[in-house]
C-alpha positions as protocol buffer text, in pm:
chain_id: "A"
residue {
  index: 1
  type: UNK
  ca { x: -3017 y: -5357 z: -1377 }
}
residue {
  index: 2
  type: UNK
  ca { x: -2779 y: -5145 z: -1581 }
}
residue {
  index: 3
  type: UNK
  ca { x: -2967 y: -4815 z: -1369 }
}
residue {
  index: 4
  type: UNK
  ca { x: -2905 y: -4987 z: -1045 }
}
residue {
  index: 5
  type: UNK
  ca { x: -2567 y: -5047 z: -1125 }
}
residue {
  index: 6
  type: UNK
  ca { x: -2479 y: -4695 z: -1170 }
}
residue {
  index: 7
  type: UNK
  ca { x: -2686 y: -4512 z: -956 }
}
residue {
  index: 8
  type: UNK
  ca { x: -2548 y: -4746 z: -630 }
}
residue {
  index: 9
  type: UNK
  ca { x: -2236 y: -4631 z: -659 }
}
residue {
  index: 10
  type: UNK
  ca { x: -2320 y: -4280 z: -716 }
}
residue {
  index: 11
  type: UNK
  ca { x: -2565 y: -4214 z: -450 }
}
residue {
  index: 12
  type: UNK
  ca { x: -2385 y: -4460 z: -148 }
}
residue {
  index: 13
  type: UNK
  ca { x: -2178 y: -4268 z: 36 }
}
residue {
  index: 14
  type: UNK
  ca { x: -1904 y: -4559 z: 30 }
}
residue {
  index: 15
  type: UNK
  ca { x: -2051 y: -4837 z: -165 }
}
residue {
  index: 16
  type: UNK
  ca { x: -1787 y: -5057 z: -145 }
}
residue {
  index: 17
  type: UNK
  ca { x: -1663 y: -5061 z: 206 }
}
residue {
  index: 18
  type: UNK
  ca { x: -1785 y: -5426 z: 277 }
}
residue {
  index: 19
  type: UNK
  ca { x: -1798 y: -5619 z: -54 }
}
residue {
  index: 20
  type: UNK
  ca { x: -1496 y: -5479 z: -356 }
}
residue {
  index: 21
  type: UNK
  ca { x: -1644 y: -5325 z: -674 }
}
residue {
  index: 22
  type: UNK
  ca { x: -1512 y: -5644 z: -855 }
}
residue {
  index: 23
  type: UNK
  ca { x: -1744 y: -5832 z: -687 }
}
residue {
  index: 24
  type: UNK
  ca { x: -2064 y: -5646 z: -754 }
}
residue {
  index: 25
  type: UNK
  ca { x: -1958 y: -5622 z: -1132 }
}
residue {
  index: 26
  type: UNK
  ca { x: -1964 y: -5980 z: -1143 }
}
residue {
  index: 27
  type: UNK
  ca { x: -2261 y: -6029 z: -989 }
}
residue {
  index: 28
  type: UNK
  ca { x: -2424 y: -5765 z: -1251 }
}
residue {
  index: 29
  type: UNK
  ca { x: -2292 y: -5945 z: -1519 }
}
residue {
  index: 30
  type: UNK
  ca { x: -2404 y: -6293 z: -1429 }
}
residue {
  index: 31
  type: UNK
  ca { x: -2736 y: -6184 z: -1350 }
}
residue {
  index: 32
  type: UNK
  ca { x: -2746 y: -5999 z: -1679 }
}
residue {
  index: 33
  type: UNK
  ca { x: -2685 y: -6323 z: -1846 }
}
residue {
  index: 34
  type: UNK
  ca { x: -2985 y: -6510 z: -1675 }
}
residue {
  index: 35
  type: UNK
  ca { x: -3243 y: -6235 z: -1721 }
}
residue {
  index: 36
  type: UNK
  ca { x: -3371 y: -6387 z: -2035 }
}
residue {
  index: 37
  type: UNK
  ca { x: -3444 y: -6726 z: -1828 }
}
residue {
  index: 38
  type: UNK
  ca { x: -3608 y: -6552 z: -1527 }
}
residue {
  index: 39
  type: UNK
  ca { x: -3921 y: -6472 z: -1422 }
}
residue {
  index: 40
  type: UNK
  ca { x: -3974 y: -6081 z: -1272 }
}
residue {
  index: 41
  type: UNK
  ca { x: -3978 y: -6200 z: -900 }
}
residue {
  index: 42
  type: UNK
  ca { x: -3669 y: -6418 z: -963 }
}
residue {
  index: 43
  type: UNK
  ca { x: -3547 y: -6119 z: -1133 }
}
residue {
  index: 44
  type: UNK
  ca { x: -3620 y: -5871 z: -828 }
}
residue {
  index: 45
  type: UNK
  ca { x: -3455 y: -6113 z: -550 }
}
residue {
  index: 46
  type: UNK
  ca { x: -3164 y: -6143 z: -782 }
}
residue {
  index: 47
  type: UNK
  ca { x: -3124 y: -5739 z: -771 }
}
residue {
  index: 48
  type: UNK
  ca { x: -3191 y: -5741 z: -391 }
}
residue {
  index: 49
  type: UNK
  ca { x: -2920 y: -6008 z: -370 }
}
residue {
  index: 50
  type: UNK
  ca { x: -2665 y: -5789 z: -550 }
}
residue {
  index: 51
  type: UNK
  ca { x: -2788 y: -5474 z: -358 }
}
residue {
  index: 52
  type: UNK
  ca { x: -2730 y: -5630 z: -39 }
}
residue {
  index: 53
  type: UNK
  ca { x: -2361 y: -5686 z: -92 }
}
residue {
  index: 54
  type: UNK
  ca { x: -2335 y: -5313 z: 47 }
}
residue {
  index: 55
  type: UNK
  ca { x: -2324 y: -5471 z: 377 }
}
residue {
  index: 56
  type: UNK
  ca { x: -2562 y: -5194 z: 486 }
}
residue {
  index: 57
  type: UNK
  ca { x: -2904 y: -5175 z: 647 }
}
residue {
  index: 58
  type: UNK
  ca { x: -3040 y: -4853 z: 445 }
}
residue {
  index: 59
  type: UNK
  ca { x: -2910 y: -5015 z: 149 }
}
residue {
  index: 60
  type: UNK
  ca { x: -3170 y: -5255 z: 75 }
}
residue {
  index: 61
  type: UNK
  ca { x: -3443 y: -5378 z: -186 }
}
residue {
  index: 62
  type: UNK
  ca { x: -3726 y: -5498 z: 5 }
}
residue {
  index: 63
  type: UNK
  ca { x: -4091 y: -5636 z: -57 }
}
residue {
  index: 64
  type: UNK
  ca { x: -4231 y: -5465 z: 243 }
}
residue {
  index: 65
  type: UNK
  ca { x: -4071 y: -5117 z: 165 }
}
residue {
  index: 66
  type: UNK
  ca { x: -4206 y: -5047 z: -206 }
}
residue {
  index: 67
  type: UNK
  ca { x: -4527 y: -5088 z: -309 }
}
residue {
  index: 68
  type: UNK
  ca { x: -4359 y: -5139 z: -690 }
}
residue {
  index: 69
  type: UNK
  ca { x: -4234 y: -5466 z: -650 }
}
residue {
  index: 70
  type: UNK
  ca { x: -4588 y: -5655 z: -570 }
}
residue {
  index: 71
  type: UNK
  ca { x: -4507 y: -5969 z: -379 }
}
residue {
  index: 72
  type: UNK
  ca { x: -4804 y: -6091 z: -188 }
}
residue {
  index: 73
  type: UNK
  ca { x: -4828 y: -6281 z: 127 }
}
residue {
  index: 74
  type: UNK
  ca { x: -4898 y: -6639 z: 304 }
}
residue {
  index: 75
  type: UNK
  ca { x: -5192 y: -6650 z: 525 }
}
residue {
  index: 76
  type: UNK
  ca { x: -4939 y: -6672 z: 794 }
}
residue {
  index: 77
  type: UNK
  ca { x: -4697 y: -6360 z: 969 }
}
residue {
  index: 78
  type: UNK
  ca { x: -4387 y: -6569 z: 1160 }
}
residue {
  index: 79
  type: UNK
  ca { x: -4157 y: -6472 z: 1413 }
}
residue {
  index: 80
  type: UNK
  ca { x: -3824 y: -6619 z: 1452 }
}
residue {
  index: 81
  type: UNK
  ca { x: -3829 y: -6679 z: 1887 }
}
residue {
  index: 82
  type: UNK
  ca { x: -3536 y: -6791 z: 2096 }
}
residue {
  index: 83
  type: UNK
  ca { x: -3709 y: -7184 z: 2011 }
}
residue {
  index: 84
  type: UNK
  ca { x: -3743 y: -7130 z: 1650 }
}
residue {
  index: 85
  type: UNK
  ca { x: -3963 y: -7005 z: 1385 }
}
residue {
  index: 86
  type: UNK
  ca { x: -4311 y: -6956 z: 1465 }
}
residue {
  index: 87
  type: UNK
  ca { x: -4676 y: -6839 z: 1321 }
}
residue {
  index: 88
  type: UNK
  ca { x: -4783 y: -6557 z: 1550 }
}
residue {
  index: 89
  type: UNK
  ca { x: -5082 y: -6510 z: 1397 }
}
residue {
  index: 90
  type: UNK
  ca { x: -5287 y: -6626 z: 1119 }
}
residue {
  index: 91
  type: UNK
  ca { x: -5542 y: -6523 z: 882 }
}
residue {
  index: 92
  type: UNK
  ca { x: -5866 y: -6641 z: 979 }
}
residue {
  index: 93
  type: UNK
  ca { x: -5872 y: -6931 z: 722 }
}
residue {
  index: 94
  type: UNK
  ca { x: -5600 y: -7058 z: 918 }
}
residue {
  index: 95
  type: UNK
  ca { x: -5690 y: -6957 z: 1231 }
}
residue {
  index: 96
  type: UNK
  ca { x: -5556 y: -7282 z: 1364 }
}
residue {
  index: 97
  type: UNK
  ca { x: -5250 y: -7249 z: 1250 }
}
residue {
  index: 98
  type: UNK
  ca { x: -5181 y: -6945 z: 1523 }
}
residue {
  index: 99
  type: UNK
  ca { x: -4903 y: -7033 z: 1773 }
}
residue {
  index: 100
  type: UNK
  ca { x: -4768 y: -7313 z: 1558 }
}
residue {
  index: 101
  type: UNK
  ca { x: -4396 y: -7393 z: 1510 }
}
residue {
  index: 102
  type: UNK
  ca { x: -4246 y: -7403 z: 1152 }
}
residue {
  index: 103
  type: UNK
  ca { x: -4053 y: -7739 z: 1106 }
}
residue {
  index: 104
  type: UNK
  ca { x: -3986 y: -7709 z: 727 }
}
residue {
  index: 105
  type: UNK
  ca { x: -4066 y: -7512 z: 439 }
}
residue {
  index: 106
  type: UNK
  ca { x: -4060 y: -7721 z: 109 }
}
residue {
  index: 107
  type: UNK
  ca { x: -3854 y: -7970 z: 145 }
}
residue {
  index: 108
  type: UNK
  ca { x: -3602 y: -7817 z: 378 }
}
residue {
  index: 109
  type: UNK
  ca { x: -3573 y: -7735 z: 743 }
}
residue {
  index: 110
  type: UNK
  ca { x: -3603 y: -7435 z: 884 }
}
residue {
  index: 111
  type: UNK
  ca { x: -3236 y: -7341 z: 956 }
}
residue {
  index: 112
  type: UNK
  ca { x: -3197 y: -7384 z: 591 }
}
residue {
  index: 113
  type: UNK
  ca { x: -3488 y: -7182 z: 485 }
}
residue {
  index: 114
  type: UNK
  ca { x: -3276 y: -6953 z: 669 }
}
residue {
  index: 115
  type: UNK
  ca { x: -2987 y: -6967 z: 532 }
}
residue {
  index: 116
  type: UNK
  ca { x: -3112 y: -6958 z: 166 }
}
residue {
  index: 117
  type: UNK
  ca { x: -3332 y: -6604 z: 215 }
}
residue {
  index: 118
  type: UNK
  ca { x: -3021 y: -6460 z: 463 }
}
residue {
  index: 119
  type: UNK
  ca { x: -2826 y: -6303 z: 79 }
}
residue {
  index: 120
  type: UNK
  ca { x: -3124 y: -6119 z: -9 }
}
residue {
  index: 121
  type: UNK
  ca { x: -3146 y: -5928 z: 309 }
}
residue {
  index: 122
  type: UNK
  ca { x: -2936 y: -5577 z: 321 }
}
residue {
  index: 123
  type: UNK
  ca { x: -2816 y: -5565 z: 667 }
}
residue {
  index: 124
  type: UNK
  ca { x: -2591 y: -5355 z: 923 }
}
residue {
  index: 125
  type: UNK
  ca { x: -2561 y: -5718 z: 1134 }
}
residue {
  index: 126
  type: UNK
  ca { x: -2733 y: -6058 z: 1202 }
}
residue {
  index: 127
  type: UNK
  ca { x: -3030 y: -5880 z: 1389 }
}
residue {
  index: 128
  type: UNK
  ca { x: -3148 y: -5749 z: 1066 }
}
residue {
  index: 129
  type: UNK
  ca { x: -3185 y: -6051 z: 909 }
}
residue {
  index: 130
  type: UNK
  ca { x: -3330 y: -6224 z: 1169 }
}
residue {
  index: 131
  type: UNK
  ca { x: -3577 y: -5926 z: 1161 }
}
residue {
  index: 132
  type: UNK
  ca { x: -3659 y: -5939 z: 807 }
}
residue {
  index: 133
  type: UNK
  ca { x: -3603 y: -6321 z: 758 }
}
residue {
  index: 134
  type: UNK
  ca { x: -3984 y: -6396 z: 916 }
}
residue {
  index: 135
  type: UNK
  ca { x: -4115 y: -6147 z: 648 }
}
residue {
  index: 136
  type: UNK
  ca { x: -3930 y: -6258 z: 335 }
}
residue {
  index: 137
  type: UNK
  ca { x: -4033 y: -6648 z: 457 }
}
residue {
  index: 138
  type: UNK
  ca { x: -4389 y: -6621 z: 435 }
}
residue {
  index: 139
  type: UNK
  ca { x: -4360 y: -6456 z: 59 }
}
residue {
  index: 140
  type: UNK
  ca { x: -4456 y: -6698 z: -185 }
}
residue {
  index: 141
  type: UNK
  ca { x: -4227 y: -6541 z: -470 }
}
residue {
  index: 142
  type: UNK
  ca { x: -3924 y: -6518 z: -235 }
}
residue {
  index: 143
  type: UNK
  ca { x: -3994 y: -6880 z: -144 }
}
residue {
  index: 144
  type: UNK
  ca { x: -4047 y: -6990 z: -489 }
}
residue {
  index: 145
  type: UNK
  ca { x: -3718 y: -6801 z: -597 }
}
residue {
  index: 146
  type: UNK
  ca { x: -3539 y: -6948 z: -330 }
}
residue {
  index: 147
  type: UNK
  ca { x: -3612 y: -7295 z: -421 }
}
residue {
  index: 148
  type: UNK
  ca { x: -3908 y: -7369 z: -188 }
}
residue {
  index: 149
  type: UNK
  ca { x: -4200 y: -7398 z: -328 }
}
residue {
  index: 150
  type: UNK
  ca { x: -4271 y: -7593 z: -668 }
}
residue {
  index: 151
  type: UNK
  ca { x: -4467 y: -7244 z: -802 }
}
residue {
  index: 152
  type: UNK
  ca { x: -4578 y: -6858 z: -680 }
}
residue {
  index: 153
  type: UNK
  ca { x: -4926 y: -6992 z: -581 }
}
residue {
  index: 154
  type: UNK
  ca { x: -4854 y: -7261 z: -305 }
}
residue {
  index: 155
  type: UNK
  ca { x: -4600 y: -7374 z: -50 }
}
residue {
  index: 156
  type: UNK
  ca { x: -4573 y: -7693 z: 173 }
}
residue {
  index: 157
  type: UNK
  ca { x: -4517 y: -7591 z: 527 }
}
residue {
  index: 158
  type: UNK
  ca { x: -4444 y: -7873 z: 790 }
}
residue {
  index: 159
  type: UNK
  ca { x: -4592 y: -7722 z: 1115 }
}
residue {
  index: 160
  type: UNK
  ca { x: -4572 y: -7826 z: 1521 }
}
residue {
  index: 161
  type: UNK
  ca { x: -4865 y: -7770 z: 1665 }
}
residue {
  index: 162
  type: UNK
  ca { x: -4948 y: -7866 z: 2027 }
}
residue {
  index: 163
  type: UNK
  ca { x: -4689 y: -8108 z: 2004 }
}
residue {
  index: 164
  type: UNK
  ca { x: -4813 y: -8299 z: 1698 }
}
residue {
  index: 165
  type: UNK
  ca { x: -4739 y: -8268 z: 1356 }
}
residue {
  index: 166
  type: UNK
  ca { x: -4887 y: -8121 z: 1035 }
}
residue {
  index: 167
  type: UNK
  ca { x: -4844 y: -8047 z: 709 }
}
residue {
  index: 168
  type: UNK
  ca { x: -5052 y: -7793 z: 477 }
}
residue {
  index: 169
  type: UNK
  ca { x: -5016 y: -7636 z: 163 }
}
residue {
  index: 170
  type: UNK
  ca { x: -5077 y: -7254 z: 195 }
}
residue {
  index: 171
  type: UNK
  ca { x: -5164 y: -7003 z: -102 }
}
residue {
  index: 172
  type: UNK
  ca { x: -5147 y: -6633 z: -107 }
}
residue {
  index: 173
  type: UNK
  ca { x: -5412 y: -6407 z: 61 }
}
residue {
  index: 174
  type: UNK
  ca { x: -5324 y: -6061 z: -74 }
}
residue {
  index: 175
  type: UNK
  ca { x: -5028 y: -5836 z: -139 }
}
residue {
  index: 176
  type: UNK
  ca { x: -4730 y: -5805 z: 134 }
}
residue {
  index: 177
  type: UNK
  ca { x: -4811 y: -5567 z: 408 }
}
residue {
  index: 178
  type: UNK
  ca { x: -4591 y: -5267 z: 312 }
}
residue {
  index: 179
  type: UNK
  ca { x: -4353 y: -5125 z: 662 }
}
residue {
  index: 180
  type: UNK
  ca { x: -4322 y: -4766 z: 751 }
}
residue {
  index: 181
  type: UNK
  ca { x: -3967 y: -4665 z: 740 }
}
residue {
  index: 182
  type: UNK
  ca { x: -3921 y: -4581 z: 1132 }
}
residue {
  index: 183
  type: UNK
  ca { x: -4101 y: -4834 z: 1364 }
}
residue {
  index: 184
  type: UNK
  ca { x: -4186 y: -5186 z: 1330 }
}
residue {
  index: 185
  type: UNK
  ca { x: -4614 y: -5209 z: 1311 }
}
residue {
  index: 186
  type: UNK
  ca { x: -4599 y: -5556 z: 1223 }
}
residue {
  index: 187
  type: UNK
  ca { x: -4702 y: -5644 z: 1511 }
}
residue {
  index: 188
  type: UNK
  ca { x: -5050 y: -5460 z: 1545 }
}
residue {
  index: 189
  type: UNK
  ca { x: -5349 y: -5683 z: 1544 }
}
residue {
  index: 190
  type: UNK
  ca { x: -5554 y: -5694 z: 1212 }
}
residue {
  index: 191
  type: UNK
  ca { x: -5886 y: -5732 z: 1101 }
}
residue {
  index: 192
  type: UNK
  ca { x: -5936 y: -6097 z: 1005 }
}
residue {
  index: 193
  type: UNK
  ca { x: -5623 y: -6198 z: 1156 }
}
residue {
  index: 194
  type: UNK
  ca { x: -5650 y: -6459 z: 1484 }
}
residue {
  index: 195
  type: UNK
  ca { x: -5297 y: -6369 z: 1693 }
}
residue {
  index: 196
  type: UNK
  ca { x: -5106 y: -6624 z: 1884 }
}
residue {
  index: 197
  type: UNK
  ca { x: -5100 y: -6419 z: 2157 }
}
residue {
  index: 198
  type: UNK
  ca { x: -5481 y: -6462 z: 2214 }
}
residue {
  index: 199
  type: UNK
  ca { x: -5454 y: -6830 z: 2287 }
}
residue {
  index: 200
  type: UNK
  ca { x: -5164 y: -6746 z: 2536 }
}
residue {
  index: 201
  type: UNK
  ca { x: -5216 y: -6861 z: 2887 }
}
residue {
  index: 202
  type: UNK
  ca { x: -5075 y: -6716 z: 3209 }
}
residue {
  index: 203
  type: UNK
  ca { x: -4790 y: -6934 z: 3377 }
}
C-alpha cells in the first residue's frame, strides 16, 4: 500500500484531476488501519478501490489484467444486455444455466450488485464499468468482499430461466480468465463451455 501510494502519483501523468490528493490520502490511511482485519482479496479490492479514484480507464487494478492477484472464477461468464444481467454461457456443469437471467446475487438484486462492485472499477465513463462489471460479478472473492457471498468458495445466485425461477449455489471452477490489453476475447467460445448463443433461435 505504502508503494502504491507513491508510485501513483509519480508515474500518472495528472493523478489528481478527478478525485483531490486529500481524498486518496484518506483512503490510504483508513485502509492502512483495516489491513490487520482483512483477508488478501479484501485487501486487493480495497487497493483497486483507492486506485480507481483516478477517474481513469488505464488507471486500474484488475483481476483479469494480472496474473498476480489470483482470483478465480464462477462457472458462469455474464453479460449485462439492454434487459439486464445475463449468463451467456456456462461451464458445462452448468450447462443449463446458459441464457439465464441473473435476478439476485446473495441476498441483493442485481442493480445493487451493481452498484456495490461499480468503486472498484477504474473507468474513463459508465461504459467501462458496465464492461467490467459482468467480469468482477462472477468472481467469488470480489463477491465475497463486496458483501455477497457468506465465503470465497460459494455464492447464491437467483436465476430466470425460461420464465421460471431458480436458485443455485455456484463454486469456483478455476482461476479468472486473464484479458489481453487491446481487444475484448471474452467472447470466444471455449472448450467445455456451452454458449447462450447456441440455444438461440431465429425470429
Amino acid at each position: 500500500l505504502r508503494v502504491m501510494m507513491e508510485e501513483l502519483p509519480r508515474v500518472h501523468r495528472n493523478l489528481y484531476h478527478t478525485t483531490p490528493a486529500a481524498a486518496f490520502e484518506s483512503a490510504a490511511k483508513a485502509l492502512h488501519e483495516r489491513i490487520p482485519t482483512l483477508a488478501r482479496h479484501q485487501i486487493i479490492l480495497e487497493m483497486a478501490r483507492i486506485v480507481a479514484l483516478a477517474g481513469d480507464g488505464h488507471t486500474n487494478i484488475y483481476p483479469t489484467r494480472d496474473a498476480a492477484i489470483g482470483f478465480r472464477t464462477l462457472p458462469v461468464a455474464l453479460y449485462l444486455f439492454r434487459d439486464g444481467l445475463h449468463v451467456r454461457a456456462a461451464h458445462r456443469i452448468h450447462s443449463d444455466l446458459a441464457g439465464a437471467r441473473v435476478v439476485r446475487i446473495g441476498d441483493v438484486p442485481v442493480d445493487e450488485a451493481y452498484q456495490r462492485v461499480r468503486p472498484y472499477i477504474g473507468r474513463d465513463n459508465e461504459m467501462g464499468v458496465r464492461f467490467f462489471a459482468p467480469h468482477l460479478l462472477a468472481m467469488p472473492e470480489v463477491l465475497h468482499a463486496i458483501g455477497l457471498a457468506p465465503s470465497t468458495d460459494s455464492v447464491l445466485f437467483d436465476l430466470e430461466i425460461g420464465g421460471s425461477p431458480r436458485s443455485v449455489w455456484l463454486r469456483p471452477v478455476g482461476p479468472v480468465e486473464l484479458m489481453p490489453a487491446d481487444a475484448d476475447a471474452s467472447w470466444h467460445r471455449k472448450t467445455g463451455w456451452v454458449d447462450a448463443r447456441g440455444k438461440a433461435t431465429d425470429a
